[in-house]
PDB file of C-alpha atoms in Angstrom:
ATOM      1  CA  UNK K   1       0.000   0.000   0.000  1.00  0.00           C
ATOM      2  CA  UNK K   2       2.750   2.524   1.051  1.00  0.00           C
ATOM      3  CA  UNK K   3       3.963   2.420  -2.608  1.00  0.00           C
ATOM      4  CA  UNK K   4       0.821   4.077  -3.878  1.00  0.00           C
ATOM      5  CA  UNK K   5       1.323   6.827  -1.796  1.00  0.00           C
ATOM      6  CA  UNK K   6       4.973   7.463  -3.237  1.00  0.00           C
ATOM      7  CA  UNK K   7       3.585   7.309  -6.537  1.00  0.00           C
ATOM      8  CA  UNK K   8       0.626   9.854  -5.256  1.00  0.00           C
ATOM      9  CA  UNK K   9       4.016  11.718  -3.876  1.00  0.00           C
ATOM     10  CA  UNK K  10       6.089  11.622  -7.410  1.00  0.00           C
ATOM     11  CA  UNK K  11       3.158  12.792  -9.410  1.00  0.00           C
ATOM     12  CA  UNK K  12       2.616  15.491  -7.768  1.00  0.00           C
ATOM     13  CA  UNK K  13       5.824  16.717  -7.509  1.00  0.00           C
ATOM     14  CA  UNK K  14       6.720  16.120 -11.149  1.00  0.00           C
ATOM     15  CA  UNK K  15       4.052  18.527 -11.676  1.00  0.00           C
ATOM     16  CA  UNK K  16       5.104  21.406  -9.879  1.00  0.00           C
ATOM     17  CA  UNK K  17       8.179  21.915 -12.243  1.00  0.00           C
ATOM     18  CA  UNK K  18       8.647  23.195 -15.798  1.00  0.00           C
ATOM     19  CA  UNK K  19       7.352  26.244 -17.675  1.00  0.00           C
ATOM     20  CA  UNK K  20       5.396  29.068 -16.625  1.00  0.00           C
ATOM     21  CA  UNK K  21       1.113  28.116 -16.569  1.00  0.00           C
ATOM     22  CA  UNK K  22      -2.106  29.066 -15.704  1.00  0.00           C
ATOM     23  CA  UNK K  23      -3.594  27.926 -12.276  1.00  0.00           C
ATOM     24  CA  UNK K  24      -6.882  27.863 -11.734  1.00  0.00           C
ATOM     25  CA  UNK K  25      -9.374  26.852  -8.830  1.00  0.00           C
ATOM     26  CA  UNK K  26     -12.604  24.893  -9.968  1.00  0.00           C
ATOM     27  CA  UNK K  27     -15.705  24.295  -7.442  1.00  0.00           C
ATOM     28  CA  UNK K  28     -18.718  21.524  -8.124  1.00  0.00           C
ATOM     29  CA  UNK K  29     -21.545  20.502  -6.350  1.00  0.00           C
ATOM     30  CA  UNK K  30     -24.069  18.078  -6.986  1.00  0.00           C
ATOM     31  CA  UNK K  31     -27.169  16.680  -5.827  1.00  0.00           C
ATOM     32  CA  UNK K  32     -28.097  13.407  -6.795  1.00  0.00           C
ATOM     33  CA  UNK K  33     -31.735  11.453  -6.165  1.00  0.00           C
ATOM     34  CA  UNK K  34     -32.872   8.093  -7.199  1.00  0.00           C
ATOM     35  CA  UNK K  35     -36.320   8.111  -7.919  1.00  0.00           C
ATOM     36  CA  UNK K  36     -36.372   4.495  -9.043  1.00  0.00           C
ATOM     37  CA  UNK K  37     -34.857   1.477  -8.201  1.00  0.00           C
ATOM     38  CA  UNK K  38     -31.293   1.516 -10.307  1.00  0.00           C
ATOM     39  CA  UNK K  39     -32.230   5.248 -11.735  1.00  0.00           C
ATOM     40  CA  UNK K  40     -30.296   8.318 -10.750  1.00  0.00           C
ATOM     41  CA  UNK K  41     -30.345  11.884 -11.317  1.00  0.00           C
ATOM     42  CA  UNK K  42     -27.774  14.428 -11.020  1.00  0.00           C
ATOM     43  CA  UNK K  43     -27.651  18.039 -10.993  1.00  0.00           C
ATOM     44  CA  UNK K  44     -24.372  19.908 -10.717  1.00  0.00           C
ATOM     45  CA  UNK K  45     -22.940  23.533 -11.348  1.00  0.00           C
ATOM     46  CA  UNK K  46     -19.380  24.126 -11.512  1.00  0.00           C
ATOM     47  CA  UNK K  47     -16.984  27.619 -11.259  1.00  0.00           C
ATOM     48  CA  UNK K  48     -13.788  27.874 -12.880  1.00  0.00           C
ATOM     49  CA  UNK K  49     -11.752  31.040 -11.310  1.00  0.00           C
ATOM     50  CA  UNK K  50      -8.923  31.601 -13.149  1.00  0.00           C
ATOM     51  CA  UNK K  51      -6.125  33.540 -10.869  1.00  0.00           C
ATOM     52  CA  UNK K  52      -4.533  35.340 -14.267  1.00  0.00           C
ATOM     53  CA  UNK K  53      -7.213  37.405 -14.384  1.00  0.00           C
ATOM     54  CA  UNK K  54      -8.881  37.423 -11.309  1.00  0.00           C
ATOM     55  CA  UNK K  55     -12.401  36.172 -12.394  1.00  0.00           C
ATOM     56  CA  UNK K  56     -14.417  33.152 -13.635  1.00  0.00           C
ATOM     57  CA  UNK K  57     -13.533  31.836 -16.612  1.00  0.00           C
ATOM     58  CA  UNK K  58     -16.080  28.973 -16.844  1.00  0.00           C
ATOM     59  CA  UNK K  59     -19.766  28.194 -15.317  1.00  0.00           C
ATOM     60  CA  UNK K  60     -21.832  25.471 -16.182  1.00  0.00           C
ATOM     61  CA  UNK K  61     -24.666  23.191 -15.009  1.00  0.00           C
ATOM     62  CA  UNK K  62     -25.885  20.053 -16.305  1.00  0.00           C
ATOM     63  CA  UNK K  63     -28.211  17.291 -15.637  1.00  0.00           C
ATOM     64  CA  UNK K  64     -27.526  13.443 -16.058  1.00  0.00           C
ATOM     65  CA  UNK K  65     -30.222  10.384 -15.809  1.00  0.00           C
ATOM     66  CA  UNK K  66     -27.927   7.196 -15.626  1.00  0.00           C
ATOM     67  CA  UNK K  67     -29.611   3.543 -15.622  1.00  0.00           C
ATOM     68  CA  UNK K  68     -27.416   0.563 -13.640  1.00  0.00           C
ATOM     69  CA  UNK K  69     -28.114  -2.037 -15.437  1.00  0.00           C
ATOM     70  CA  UNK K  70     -25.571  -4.628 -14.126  1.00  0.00           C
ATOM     71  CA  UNK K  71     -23.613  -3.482 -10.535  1.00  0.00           C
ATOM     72  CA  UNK K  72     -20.174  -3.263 -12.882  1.00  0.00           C
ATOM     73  CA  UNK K  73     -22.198  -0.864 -15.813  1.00  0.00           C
ATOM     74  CA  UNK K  74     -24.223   2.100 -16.389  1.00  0.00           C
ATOM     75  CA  UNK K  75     -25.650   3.988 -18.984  1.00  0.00           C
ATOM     76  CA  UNK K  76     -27.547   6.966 -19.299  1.00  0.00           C
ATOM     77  CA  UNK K  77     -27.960  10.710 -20.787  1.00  0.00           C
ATOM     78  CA  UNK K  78     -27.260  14.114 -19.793  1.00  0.00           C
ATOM     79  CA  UNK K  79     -27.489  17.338 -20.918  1.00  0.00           C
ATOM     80  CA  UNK K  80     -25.464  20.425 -20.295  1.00  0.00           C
ATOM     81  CA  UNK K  81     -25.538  24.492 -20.774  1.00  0.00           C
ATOM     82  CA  UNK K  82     -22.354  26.250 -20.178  1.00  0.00           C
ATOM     83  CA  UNK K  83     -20.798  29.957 -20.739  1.00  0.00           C
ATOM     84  CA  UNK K  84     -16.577  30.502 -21.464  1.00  0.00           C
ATOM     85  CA  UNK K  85     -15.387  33.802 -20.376  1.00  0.00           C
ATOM     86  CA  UNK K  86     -14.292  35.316 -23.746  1.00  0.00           C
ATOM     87  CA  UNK K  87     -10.967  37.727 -23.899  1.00  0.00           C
ATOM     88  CA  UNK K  88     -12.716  40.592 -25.521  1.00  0.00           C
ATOM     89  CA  UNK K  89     -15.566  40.523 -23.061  1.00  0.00           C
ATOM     90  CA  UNK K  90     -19.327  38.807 -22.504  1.00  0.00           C
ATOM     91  CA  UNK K  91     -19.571  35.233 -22.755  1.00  0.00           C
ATOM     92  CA  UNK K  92     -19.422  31.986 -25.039  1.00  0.00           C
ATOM     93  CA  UNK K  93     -22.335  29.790 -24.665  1.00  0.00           C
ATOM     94  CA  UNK K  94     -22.336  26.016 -25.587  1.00  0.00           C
ATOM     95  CA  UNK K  95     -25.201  23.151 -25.420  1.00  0.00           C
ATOM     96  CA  UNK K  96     -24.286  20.212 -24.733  1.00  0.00           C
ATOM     97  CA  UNK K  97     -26.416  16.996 -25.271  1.00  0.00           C
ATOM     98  CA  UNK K  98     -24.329  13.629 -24.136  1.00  0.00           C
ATOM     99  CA  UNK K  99     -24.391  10.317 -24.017  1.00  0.00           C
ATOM    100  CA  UNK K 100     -22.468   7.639 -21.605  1.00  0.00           C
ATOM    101  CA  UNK K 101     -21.369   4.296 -20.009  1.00  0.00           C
ATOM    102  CA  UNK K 102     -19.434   3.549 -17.497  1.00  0.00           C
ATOM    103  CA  UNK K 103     -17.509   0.921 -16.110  1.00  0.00           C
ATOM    104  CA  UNK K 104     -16.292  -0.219 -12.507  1.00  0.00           C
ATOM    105  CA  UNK K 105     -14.452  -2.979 -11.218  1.00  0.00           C
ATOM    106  CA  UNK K 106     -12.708  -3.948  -7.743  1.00  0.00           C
ATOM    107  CA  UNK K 107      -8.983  -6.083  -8.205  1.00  0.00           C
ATOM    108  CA  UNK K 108      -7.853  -6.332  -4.430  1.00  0.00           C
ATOM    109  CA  UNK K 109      -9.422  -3.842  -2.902  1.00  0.00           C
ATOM    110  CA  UNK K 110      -8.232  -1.114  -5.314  1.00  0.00           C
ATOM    111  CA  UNK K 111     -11.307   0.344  -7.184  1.00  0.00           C
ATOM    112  CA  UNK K 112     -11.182   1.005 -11.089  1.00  0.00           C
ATOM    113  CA  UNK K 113     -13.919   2.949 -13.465  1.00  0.00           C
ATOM    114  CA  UNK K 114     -13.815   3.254 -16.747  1.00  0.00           C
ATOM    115  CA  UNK K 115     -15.978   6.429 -17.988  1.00  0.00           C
ATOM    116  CA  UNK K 116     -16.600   7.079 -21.478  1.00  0.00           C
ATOM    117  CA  UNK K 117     -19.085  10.006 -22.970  1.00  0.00           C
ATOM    118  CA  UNK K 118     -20.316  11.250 -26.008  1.00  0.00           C
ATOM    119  CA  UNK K 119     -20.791  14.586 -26.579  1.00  0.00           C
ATOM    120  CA  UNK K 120     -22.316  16.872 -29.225  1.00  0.00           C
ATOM    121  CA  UNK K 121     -20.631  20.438 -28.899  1.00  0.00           C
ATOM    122  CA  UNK K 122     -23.231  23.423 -30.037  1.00  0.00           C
ATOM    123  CA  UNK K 123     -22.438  27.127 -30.384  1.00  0.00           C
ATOM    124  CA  UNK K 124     -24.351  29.778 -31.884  1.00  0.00           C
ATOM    125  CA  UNK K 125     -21.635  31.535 -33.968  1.00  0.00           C
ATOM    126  CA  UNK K 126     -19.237  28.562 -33.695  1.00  0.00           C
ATOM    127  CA  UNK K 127     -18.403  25.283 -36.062  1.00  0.00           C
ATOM    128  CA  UNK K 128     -20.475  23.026 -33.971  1.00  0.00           C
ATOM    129  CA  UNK K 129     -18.721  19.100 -33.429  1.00  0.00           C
ATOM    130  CA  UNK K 130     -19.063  15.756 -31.565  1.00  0.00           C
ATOM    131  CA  UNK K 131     -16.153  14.610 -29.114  1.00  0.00           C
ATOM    132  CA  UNK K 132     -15.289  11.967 -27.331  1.00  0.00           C
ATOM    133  CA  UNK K 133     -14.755  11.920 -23.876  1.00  0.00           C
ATOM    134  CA  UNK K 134     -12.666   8.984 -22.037  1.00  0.00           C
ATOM    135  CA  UNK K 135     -11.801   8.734 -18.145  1.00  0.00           C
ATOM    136  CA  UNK K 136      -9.872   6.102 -16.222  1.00  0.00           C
ATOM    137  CA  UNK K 137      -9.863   6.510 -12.003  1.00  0.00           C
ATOM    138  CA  UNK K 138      -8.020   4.240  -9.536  1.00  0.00           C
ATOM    139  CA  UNK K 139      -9.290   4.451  -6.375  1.00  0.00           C
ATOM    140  CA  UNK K 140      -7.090   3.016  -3.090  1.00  0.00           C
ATOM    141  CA  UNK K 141      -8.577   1.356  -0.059  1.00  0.00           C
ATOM    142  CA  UNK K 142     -10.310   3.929   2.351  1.00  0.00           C
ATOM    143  CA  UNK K 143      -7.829   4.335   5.021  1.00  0.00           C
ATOM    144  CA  UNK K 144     -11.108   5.334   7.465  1.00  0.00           C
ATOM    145  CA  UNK K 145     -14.681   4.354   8.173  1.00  0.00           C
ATOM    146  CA  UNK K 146     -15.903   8.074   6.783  1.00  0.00           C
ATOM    147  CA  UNK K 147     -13.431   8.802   4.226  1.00  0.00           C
ATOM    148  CA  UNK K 148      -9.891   9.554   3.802  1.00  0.00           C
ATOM    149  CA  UNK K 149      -9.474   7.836  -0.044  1.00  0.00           C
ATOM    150  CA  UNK K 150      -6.302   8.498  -2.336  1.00  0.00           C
ATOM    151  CA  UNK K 151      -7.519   8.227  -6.345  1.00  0.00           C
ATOM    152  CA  UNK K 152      -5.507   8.596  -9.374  1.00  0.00           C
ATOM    153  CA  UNK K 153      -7.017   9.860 -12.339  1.00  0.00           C
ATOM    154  CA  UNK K 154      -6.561  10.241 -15.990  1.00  0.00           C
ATOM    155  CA  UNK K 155      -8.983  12.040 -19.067  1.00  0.00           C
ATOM    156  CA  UNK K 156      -8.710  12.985 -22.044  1.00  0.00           C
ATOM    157  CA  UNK K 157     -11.007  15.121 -24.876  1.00  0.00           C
ATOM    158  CA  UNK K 158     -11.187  13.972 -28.236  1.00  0.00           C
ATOM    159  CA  UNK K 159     -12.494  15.410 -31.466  1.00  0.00           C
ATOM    160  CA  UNK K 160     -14.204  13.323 -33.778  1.00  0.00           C
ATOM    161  CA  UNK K 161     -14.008  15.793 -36.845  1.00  0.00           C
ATOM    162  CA  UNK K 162     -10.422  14.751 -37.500  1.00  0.00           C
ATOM    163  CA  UNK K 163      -8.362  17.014 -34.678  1.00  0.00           C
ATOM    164  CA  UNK K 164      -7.767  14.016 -32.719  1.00  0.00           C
ATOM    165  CA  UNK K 165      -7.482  14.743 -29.053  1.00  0.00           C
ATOM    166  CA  UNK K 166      -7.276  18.289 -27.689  1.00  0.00           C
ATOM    167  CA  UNK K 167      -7.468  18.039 -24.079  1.00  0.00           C
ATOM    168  CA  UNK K 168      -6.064  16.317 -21.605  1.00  0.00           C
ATOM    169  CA  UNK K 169      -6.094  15.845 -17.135  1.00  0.00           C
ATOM    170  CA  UNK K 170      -4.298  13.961 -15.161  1.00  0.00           C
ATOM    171  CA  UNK K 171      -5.368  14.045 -11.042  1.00  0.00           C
ATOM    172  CA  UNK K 172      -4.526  13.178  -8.000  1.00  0.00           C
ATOM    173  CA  UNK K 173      -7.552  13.443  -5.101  1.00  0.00           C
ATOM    174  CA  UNK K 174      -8.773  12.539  -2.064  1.00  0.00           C
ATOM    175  CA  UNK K 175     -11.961  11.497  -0.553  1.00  0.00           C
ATOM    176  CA  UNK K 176     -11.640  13.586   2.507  1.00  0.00           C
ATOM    177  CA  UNK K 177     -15.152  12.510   3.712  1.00  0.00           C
ATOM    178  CA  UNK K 178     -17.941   9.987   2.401  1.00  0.00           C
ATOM    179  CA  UNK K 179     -21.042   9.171   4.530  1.00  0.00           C
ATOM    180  CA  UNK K 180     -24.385   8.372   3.124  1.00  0.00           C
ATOM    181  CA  UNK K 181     -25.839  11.639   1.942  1.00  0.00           C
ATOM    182  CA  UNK K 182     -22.380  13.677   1.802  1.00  0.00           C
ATOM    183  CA  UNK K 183     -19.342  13.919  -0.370  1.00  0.00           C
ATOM    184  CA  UNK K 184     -16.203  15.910  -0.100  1.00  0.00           C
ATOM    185  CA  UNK K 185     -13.337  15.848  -2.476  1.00  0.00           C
ATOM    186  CA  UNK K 186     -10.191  17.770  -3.302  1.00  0.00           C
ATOM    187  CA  UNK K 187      -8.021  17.092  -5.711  1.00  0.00           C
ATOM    188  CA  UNK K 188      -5.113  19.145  -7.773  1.00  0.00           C
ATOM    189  CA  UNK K 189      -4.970  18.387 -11.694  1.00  0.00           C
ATOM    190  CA  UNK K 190      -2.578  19.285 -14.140  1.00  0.00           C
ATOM    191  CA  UNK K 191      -4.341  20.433 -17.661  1.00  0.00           C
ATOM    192  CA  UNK K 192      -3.242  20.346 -21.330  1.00  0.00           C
ATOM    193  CA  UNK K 193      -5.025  21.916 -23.525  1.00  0.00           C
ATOM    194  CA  UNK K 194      -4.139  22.205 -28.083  1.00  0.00           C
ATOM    195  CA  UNK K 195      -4.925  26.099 -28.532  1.00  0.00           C
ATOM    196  CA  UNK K 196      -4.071  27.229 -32.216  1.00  0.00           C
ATOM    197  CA  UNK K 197      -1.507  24.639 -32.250  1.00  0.00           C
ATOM    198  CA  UNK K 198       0.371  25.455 -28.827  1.00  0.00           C
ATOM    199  CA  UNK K 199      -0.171  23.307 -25.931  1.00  0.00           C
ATOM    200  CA  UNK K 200      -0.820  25.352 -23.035  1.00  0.00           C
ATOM    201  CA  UNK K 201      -0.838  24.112 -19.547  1.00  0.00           C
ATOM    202  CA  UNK K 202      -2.222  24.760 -16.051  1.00  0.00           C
ATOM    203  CA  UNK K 203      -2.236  24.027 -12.708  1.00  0.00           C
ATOM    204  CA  UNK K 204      -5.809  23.163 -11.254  1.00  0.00           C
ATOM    205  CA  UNK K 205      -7.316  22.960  -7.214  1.00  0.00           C
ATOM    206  CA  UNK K 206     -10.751  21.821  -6.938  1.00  0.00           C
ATOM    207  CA  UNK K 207     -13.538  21.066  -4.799  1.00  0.00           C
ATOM    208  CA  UNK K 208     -15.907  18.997  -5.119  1.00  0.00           C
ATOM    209  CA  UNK K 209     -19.563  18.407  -3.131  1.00  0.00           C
ATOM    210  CA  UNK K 210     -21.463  15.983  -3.457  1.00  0.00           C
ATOM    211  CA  UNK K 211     -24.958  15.439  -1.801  1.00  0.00           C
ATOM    212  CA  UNK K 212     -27.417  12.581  -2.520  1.00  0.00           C
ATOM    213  CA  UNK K 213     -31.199  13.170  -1.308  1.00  0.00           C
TER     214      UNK K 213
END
């Protein structure tokens, strides 16, 4: 087990070095409900405040209804409205209908799932275009009754009109506390992201809450 945490340890230092980035500090919180047996739905809104220039540079919220069919697999559909902070002022808005599965599996206590979406981007005065959107999490053993869970987590963005993939995460978190109707997560994230041809990258500190009525 201790060798997880070095790794936890290594990645995160790795990513403190190198060239000058963005850094950014991202908020979520959802509410989930299961009005049927195996059906969920979840509502979240998420900030992005970017430190550079001292404002939000991203708000969204979006709504997912997810079916578990098997206790390894679920499927469902979501939808999502969201609004980029533009450079020259006002804001970009984008609707987003998607489409998902995901995957989960347990290998000696050590928890794995497998996401995978697909999404149809929409602007108004933008080339509109479907991506692809592919996540793998590992999640350690819960070091306490209400929490206190190390994950490792990778996703990346891909464009299905030829561009290939343009964005890409990589995260370490922890579960700081899990009970039955309560969430809380924190996690940093280091971001690359193909603009006009230059990779740019940032550093990322989030928050994440998560309540289930």
């Amino acid at each position: 087990m201790q060798k997880y945490y070095v790794l936890l340890f290594v990645f995160i230092s790795l990513n403190s070095l190198g060239q000058e980035r963005r850094f950014e500090l991202w908020n979520k919180t959802q509410f989930s409900v299961e009005p049927w047996e195996n059906i969920s739905i979840d509502v979240s809104e998420k900030l992005h405040y970017s430190t550079q220039n001292s404002e939000l540079s991203l708000k969204y919220g979006d709504i997912f209804i997810g079916h578990d069919i098997l206790n390894w697999l679920e499927y469902g559909a979501g939808f999502r409205v969201s609004y980029v902070k533009l450079e020259e002022g006002g804001w970009l808005q984008e609707n987003r209908p998607m489409l998902f599965v995901n995957l989960d599996k347990d290998f000696d206590k050590i928890e794995f799932d497998f996401y995978n979406r697909f999404e149809y981007r929409s602007y108004k005065n933008l080339k509109n275009y479907f991506r692809y959107r592919q996540s793998l999490r590992m999640k350690l053993p819960a070091l306490t009754s209400w929490g206190m869970q190390f994950y490792l987590q990778e996703e990346s963005f891909i464009k299905l009109n030829g561009y290939g993939t343009h964005l890409a995460r990589f995260y370490s978190g922890l579960t700081a506390y899990e009970k039955e109707h309560f969430e809380l997560k924190i996690y940093y994230a280091l971001q690359k992201q193909e603009v006009q041809s230059n990779w740019l990258t940032s550093d990322i500190v989030g928050l994440n809450l998560s309540f289930e009525i």
